[in-house]
Short mmCIF file of C-alpha atoms in Angstrom, two decimals:
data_model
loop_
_atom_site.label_atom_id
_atom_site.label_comp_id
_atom_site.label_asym_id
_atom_site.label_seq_id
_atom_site.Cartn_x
_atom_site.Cartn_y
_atom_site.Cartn_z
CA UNK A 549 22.09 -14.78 14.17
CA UNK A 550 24.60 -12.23 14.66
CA UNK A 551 24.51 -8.86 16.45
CA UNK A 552 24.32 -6.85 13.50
CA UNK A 553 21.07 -9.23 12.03
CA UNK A 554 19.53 -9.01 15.44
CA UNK A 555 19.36 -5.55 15.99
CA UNK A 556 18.07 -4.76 12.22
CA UNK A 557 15.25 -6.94 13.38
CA UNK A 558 14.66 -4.40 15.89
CA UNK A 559 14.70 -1.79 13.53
CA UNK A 560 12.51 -3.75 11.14
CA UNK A 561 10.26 -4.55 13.74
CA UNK A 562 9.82 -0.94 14.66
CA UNK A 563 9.53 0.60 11.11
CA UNK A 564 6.40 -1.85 10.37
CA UNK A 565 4.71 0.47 13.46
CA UNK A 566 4.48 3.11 11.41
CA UNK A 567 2.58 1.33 8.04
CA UNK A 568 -0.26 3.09 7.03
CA UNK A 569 0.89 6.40 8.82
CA UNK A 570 3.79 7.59 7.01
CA UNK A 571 3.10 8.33 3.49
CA UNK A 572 4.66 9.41 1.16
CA UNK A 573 7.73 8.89 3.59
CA UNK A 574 9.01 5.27 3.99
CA UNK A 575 8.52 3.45 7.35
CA UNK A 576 11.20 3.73 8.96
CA UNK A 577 13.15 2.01 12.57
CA UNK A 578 16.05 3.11 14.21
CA UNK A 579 17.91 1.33 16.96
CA UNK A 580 20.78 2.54 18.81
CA UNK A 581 23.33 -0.14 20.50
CA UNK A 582 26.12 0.40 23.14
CA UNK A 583 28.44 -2.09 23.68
CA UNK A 584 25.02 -4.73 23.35
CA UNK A 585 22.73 -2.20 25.40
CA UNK A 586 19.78 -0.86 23.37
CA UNK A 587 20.15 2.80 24.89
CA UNK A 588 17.38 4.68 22.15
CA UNK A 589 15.10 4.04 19.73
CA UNK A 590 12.19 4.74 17.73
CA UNK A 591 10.35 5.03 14.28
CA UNK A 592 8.72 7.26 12.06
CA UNK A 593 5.29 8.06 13.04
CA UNK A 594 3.68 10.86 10.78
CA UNK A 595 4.85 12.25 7.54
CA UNK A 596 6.70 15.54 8.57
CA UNK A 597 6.98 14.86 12.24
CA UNK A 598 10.41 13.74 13.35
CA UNK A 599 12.56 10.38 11.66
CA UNK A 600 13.29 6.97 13.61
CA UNK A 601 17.30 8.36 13.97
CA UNK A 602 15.90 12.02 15.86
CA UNK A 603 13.80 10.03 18.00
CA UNK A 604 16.36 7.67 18.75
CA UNK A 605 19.00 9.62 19.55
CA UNK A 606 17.28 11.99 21.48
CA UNK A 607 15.96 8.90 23.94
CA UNK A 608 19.55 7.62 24.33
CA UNK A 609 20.68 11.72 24.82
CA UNK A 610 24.86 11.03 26.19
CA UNK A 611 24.71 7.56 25.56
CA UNK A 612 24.82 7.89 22.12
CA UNK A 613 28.52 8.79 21.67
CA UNK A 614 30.15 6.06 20.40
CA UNK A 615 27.37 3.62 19.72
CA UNK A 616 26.16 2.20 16.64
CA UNK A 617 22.98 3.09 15.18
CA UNK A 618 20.94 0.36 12.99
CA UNK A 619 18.59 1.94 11.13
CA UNK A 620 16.72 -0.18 7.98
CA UNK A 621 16.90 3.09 5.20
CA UNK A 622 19.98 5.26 4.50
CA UNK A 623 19.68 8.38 6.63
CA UNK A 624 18.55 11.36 4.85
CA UNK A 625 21.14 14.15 3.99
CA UNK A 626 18.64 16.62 2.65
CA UNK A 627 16.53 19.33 4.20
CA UNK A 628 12.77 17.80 3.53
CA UNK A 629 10.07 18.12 6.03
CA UNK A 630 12.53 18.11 8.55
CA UNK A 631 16.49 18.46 8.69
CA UNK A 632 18.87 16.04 7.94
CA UNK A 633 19.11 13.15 9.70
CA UNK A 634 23.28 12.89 8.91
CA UNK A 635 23.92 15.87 10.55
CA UNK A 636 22.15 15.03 13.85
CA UNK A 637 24.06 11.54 14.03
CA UNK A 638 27.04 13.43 13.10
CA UNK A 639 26.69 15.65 15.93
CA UNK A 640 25.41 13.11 18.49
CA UNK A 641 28.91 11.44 18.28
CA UNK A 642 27.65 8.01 16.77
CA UNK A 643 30.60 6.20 15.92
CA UNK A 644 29.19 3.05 13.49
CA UNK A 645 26.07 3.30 11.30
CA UNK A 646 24.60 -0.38 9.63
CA UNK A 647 21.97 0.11 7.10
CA UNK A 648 19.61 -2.29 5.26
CA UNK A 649 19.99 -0.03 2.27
CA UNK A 650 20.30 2.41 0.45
CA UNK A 651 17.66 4.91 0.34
CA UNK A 652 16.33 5.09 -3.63
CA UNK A 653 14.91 8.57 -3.10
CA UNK A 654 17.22 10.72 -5.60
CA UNK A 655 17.61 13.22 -3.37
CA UNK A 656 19.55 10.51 -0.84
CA UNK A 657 20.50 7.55 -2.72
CA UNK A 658 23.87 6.87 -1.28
CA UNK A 659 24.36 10.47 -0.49
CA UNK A 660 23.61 10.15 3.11
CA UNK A 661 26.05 6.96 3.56
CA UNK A 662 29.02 9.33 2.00
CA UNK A 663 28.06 12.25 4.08
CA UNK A 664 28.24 9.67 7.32
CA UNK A 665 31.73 8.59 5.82
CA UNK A 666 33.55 11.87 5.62
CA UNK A 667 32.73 12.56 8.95
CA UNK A 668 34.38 9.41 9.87
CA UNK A 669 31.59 7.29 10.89
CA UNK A 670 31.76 3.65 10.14
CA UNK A 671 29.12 2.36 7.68
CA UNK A 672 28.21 -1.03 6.67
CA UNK A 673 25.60 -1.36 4.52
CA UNK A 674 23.34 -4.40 3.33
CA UNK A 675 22.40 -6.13 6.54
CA UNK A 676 18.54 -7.61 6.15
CA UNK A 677 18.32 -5.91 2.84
CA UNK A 678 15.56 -7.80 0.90
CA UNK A 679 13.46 -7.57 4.51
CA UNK A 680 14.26 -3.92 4.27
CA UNK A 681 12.98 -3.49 0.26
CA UNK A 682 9.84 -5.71 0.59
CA UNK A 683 8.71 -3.42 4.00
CA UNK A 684 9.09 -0.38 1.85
CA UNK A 685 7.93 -2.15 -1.56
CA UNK A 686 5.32 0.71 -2.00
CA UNK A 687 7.66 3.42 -1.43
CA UNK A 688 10.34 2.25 -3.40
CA UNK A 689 7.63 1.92 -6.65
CA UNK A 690 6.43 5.33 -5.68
CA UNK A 691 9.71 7.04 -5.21
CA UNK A 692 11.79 5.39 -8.14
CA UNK A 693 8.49 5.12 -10.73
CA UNK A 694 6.11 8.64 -9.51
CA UNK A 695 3.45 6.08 -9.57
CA UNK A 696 1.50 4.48 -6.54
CA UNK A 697 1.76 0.91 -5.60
CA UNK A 698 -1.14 -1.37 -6.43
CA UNK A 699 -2.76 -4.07 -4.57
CA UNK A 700 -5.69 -5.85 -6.22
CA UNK A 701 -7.61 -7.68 -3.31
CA UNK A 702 -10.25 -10.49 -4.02
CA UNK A 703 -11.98 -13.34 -2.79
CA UNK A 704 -13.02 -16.17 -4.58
CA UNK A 705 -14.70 -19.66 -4.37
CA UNK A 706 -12.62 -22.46 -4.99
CA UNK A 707 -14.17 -22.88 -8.68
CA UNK A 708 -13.16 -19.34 -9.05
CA UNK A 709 -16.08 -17.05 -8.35
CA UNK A 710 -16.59 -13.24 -6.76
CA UNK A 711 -20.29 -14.28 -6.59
CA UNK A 712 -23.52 -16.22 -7.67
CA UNK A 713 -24.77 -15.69 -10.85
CA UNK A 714 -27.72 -13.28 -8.97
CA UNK A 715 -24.82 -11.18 -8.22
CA UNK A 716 -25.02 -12.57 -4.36
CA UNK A 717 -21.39 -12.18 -2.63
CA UNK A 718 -21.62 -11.49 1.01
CA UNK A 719 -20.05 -13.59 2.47
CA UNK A 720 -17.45 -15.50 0.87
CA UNK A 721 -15.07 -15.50 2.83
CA UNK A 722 -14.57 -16.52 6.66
CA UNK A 723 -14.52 -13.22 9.55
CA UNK A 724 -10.84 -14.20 10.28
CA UNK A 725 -9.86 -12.75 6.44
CA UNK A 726 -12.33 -9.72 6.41
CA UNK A 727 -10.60 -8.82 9.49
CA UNK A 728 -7.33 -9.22 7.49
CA UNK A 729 -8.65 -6.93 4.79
CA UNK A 730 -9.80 -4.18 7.10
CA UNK A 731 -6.01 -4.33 7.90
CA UNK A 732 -4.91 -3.99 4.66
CA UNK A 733 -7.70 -0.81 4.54
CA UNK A 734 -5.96 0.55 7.42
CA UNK A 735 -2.07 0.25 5.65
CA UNK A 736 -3.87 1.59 2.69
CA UNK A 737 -3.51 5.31 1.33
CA UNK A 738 -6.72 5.07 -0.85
CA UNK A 739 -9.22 2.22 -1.96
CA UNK A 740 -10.32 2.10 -5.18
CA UNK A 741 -13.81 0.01 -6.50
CA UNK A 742 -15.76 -0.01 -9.74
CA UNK A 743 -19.50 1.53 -9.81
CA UNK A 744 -20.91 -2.06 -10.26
CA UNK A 745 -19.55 -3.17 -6.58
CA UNK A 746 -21.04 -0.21 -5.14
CA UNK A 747 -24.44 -0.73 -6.65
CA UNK A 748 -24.19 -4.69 -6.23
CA UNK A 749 -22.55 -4.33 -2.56
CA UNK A 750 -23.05 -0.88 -1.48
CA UNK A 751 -20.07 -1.05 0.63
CA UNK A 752 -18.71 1.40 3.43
CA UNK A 753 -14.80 0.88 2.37
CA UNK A 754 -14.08 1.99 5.80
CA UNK A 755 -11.10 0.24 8.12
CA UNK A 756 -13.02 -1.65 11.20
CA UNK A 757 -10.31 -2.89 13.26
CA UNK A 758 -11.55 -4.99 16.35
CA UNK A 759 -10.99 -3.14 18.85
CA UNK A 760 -11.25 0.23 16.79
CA UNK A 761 -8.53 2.50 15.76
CA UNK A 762 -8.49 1.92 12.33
CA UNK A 763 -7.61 4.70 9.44
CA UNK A 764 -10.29 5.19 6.82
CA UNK A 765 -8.28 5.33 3.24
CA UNK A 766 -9.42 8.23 0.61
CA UNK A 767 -12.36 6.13 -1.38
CA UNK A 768 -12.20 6.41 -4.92
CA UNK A 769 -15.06 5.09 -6.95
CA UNK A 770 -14.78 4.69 -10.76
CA UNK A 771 -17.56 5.09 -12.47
CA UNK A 772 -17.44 7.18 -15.80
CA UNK A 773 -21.59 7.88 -16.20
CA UNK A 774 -21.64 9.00 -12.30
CA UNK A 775 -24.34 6.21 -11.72
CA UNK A 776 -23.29 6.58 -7.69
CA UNK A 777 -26.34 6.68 -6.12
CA UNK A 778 -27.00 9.48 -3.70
CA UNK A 779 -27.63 7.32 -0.64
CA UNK A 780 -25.00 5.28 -1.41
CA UNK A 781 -22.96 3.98 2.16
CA UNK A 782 -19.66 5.35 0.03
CA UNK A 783 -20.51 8.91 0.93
CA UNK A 784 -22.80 8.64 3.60
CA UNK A 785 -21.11 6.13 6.43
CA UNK A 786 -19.87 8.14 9.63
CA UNK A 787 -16.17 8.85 8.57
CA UNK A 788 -13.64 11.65 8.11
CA UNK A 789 -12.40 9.96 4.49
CA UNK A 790 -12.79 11.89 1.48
CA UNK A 791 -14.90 10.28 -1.13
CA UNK A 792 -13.88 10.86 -4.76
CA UNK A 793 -16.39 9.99 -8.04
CA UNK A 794 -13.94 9.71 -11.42
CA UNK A 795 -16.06 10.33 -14.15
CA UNK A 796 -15.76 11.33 -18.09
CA UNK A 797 -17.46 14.05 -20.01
CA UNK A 798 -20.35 11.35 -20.45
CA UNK A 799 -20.97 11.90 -17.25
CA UNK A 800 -24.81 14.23 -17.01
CA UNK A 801 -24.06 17.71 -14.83
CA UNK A 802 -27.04 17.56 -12.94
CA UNK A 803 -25.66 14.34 -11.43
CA UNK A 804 -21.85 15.60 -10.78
CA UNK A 805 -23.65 18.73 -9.55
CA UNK A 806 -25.85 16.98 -6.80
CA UNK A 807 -23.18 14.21 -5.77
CA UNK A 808 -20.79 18.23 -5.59
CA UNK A 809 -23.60 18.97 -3.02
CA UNK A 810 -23.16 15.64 -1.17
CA UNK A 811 -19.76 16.20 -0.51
CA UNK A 812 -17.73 14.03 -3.33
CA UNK A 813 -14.87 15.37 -4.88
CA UNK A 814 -16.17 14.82 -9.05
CA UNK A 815 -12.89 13.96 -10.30
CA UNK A 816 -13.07 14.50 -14.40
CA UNK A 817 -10.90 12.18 -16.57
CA UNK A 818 -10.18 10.90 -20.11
CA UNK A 819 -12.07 8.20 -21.24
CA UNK A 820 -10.12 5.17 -23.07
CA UNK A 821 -12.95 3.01 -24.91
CA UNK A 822 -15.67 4.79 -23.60
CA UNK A 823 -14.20 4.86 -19.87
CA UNK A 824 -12.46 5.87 -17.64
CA UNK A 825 -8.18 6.05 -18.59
CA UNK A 826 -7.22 4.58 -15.68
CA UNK A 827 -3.68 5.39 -15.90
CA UNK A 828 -4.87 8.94 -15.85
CA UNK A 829 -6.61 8.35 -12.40
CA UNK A 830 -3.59 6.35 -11.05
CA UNK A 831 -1.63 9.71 -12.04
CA UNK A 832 -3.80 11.76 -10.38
CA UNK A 833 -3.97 9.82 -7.18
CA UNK A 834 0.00 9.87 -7.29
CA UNK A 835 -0.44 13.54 -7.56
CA UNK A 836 -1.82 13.74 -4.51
CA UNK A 837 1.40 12.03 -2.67
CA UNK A 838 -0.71 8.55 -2.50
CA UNK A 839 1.83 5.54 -2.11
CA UNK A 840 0.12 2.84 -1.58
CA UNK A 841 -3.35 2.01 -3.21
CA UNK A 842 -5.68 -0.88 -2.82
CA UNK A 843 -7.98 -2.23 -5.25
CA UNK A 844 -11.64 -4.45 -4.16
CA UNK A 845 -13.23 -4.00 -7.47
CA UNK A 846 -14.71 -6.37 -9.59
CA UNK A 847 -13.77 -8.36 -12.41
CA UNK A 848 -14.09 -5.38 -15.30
CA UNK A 849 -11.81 -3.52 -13.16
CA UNK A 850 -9.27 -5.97 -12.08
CA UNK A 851 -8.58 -6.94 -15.38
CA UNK A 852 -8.57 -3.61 -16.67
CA UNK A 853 -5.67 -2.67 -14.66
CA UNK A 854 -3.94 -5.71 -15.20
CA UNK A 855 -4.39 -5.07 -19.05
CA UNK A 856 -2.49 -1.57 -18.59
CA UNK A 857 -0.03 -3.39 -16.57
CA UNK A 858 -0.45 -1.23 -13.26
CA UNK A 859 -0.98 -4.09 -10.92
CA UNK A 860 2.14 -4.66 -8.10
CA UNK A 861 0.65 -7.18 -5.78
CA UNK A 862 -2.37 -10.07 -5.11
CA UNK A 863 -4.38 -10.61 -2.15
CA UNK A 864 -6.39 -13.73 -3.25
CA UNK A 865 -8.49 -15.10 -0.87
CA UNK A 866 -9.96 -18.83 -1.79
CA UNK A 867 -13.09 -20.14 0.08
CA UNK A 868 -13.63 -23.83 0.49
CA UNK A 869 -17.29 -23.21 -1.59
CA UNK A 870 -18.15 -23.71 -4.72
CA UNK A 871 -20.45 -21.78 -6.36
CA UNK A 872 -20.71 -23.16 -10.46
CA UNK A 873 -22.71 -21.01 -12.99
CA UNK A 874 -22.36 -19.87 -16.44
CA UNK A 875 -23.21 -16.17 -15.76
CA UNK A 876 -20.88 -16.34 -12.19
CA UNK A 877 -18.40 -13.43 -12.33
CA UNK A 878 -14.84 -14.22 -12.06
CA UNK A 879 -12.06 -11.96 -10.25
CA UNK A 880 -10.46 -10.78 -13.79
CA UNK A 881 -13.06 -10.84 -16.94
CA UNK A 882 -12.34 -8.56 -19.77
CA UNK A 883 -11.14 -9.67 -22.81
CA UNK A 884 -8.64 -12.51 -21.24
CA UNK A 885 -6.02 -13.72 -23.45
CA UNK A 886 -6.33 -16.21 -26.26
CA UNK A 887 -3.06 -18.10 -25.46
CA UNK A 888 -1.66 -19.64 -22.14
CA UNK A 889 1.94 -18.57 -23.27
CA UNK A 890 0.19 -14.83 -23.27
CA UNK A 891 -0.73 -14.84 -19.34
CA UNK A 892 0.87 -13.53 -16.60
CA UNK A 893 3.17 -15.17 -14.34
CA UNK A 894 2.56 -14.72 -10.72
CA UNK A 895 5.63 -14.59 -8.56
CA UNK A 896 7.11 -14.91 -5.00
CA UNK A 897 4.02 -16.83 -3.86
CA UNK A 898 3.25 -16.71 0.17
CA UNK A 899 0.78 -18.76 1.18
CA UNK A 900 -1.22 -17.93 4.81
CA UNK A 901 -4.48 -19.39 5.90
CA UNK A 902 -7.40 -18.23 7.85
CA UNK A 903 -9.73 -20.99 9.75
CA UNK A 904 -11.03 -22.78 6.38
CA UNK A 905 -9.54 -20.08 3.84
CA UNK A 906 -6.26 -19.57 2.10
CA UNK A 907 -4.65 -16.72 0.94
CA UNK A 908 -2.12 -16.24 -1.94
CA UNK A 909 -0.33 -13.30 -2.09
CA UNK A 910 1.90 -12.99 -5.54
CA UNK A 911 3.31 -10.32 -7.89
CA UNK A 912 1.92 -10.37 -11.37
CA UNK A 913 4.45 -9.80 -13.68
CA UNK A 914 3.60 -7.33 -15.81
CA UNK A 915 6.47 -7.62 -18.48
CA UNK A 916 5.48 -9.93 -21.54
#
């Protein structure tokens, strides 16, 4: 490994510090190198507090003239938030900048590099760059598409089942992957389930990291006749998270009203076939600067989103149980498709394991 690979690593390493914190910003890592003496560094905590490079360069202070800077995202050129990030490295007297890539915001997108280059700076571009585009895979969706990125998260039995045919479901899996899934809660900007898993489940969809410090996501629950019971866990677990109901006009006032009084944010949407359009609630929680969106909902909903092409990513989690039935739900029901040349390919399989259970984690392909 050269120099150049092994401090992007750095940077890398540092940027994945900030997931779950930074939205709608991209995580961000920057490491600055003199001679082969890591004098600064740092990464992007908050959205609008300061980027990796200010950090960075204010920790190595003198030392920064003539270094290099690695930093795994084109520096900004723009006035956002905060001020540009080219102007600062400019000033600082950084003599080389290497970049994973370039950033695919519009407002930088190679501007930053060119900036860098009339000022005489050295840029190489490139280095670690399909590390640096699947760390910031939810951005880059979000950024280049105005939509969120969408995991769907499920567990399963290894005959294929979210549950017994009584609707029993708890638990499936092992305690090694529901501590993996509160981690993915944590990363996560909102979680979104279906009515029927909160009246099957009655779940908290809160983050409970061992050893605490985990980030509750915004909880959206679809559920277009507001059936959400008023003592559901959803809106009355101890947490700061907002809780939002979407509906459709089906939905009786007297309900919205009372869940109003409750605290839930009734969210009113179009209904497509007599629910809810879930494009138009994916728009809406884009709207609200959401990047990066998990989904724990049952098999109506999984497919449902996968049938409107907005699912990005699969967490599936496969139990060594079987559970058999006719009546068992599956992790994507609907409608299914009537020929196997119709389905969709899966992708850029990983494979991890927890004690007894596996996880796959794909991309769908949406395209046909």
């Amino acid at each position: 490994m050269d120099a150049d690979d092994r401090f992007m690593w750095m940077a890398l390493d540092l940027a994945r510090q900030g997931r779950g914190r930074t939205s709608p910003n991209p995580m961000v890592g920057a490491v600055i190198v003199q001679g082969s003496e890591v004098v600064g560094s740092g990464y992007h905590q908050v959205a609008g507090g300061p980027h990796a490079e200010i950090i960075a360069l204010k920790k190595a202070g003198e030392k920064a003239k003539g270094a290099t800077l690695y930093v795994n995202l084109e520096p900004c050129s723009h006035h956002g938030r905060t001020g540009p990030c080219t102007e600062a490295i400019i000033k600082a007297g950084i003599s080389r900048v290497v970049a994973a890539m370039q950033d695919p915001n519009p407002l930088v997108s190679g501007r930053g590099f060119a900036r860098l280059t009339e000022a005489g700076i050295k840029v190489k571009e490139g280095v670690l760059e399909d590390k640096a585009f699947h760390l910031n895979e939810a951005f880059i969706k979000y950024i280049t598409t105005g939509f969120p990125f969408i995991s769907v998260k499920v567990a399963i039995s290894l005959d294929g089942k979210i549950a017994t045919a009584a609707g029993d479901s708890h638990w499936i899996t092992g305690e090694k992957s529901r501590q993996f899934v509160h981690r993915l809660r944590d990363h996560s900007d909102a979680i979104v389930v279906g009515i029927e898993t909160v009246l099957k489940d009655d779940p908290r969809l809160t983050a409970r990291l061992e050893g605490g410090g985990g980030k509750d996501p915004l909880k959206v629950v679809v559920d277009s006749t507001a059936r959400l019971p008023l003592d559901a866990q959803v809106i009355n677990s101890s947490t700061t998270a907002h809780t939002v109901l979407a509906v459709t006009e089906r939905a009786p006032q007297e309900k919205c009203r009372a869940l109003r009084e409750k605290g839930v944010e009734v969210l009113m949407l179009p209904a497509k076939d007599g629910r809810v359009d879930l494009t138009a609630l994916i728009k809406n929680l884009a709207g609200r600067e959401l990047v990066n969106v998990l989904v724990e909902g049952g098999g109506t909903l999984n497919y449902s989103l996968l049938d409107v092409s907005l699912v990005d990513k699969l967490f599936i989690f496969i139990a060594p149980l079987l559970i058999g039935g006719r009546e068992s739900p599956t992790s994507f029901a609907g409608e299914g498709i009537k020929k196997i040349d119709q389905a969709w390919p899966v992708r850029d399989i990983e494979l991890k394991q927890f004690d007894q259970d596996l996880l796959i984690i794909g991309y769908p392909v949406m395209e046909k």
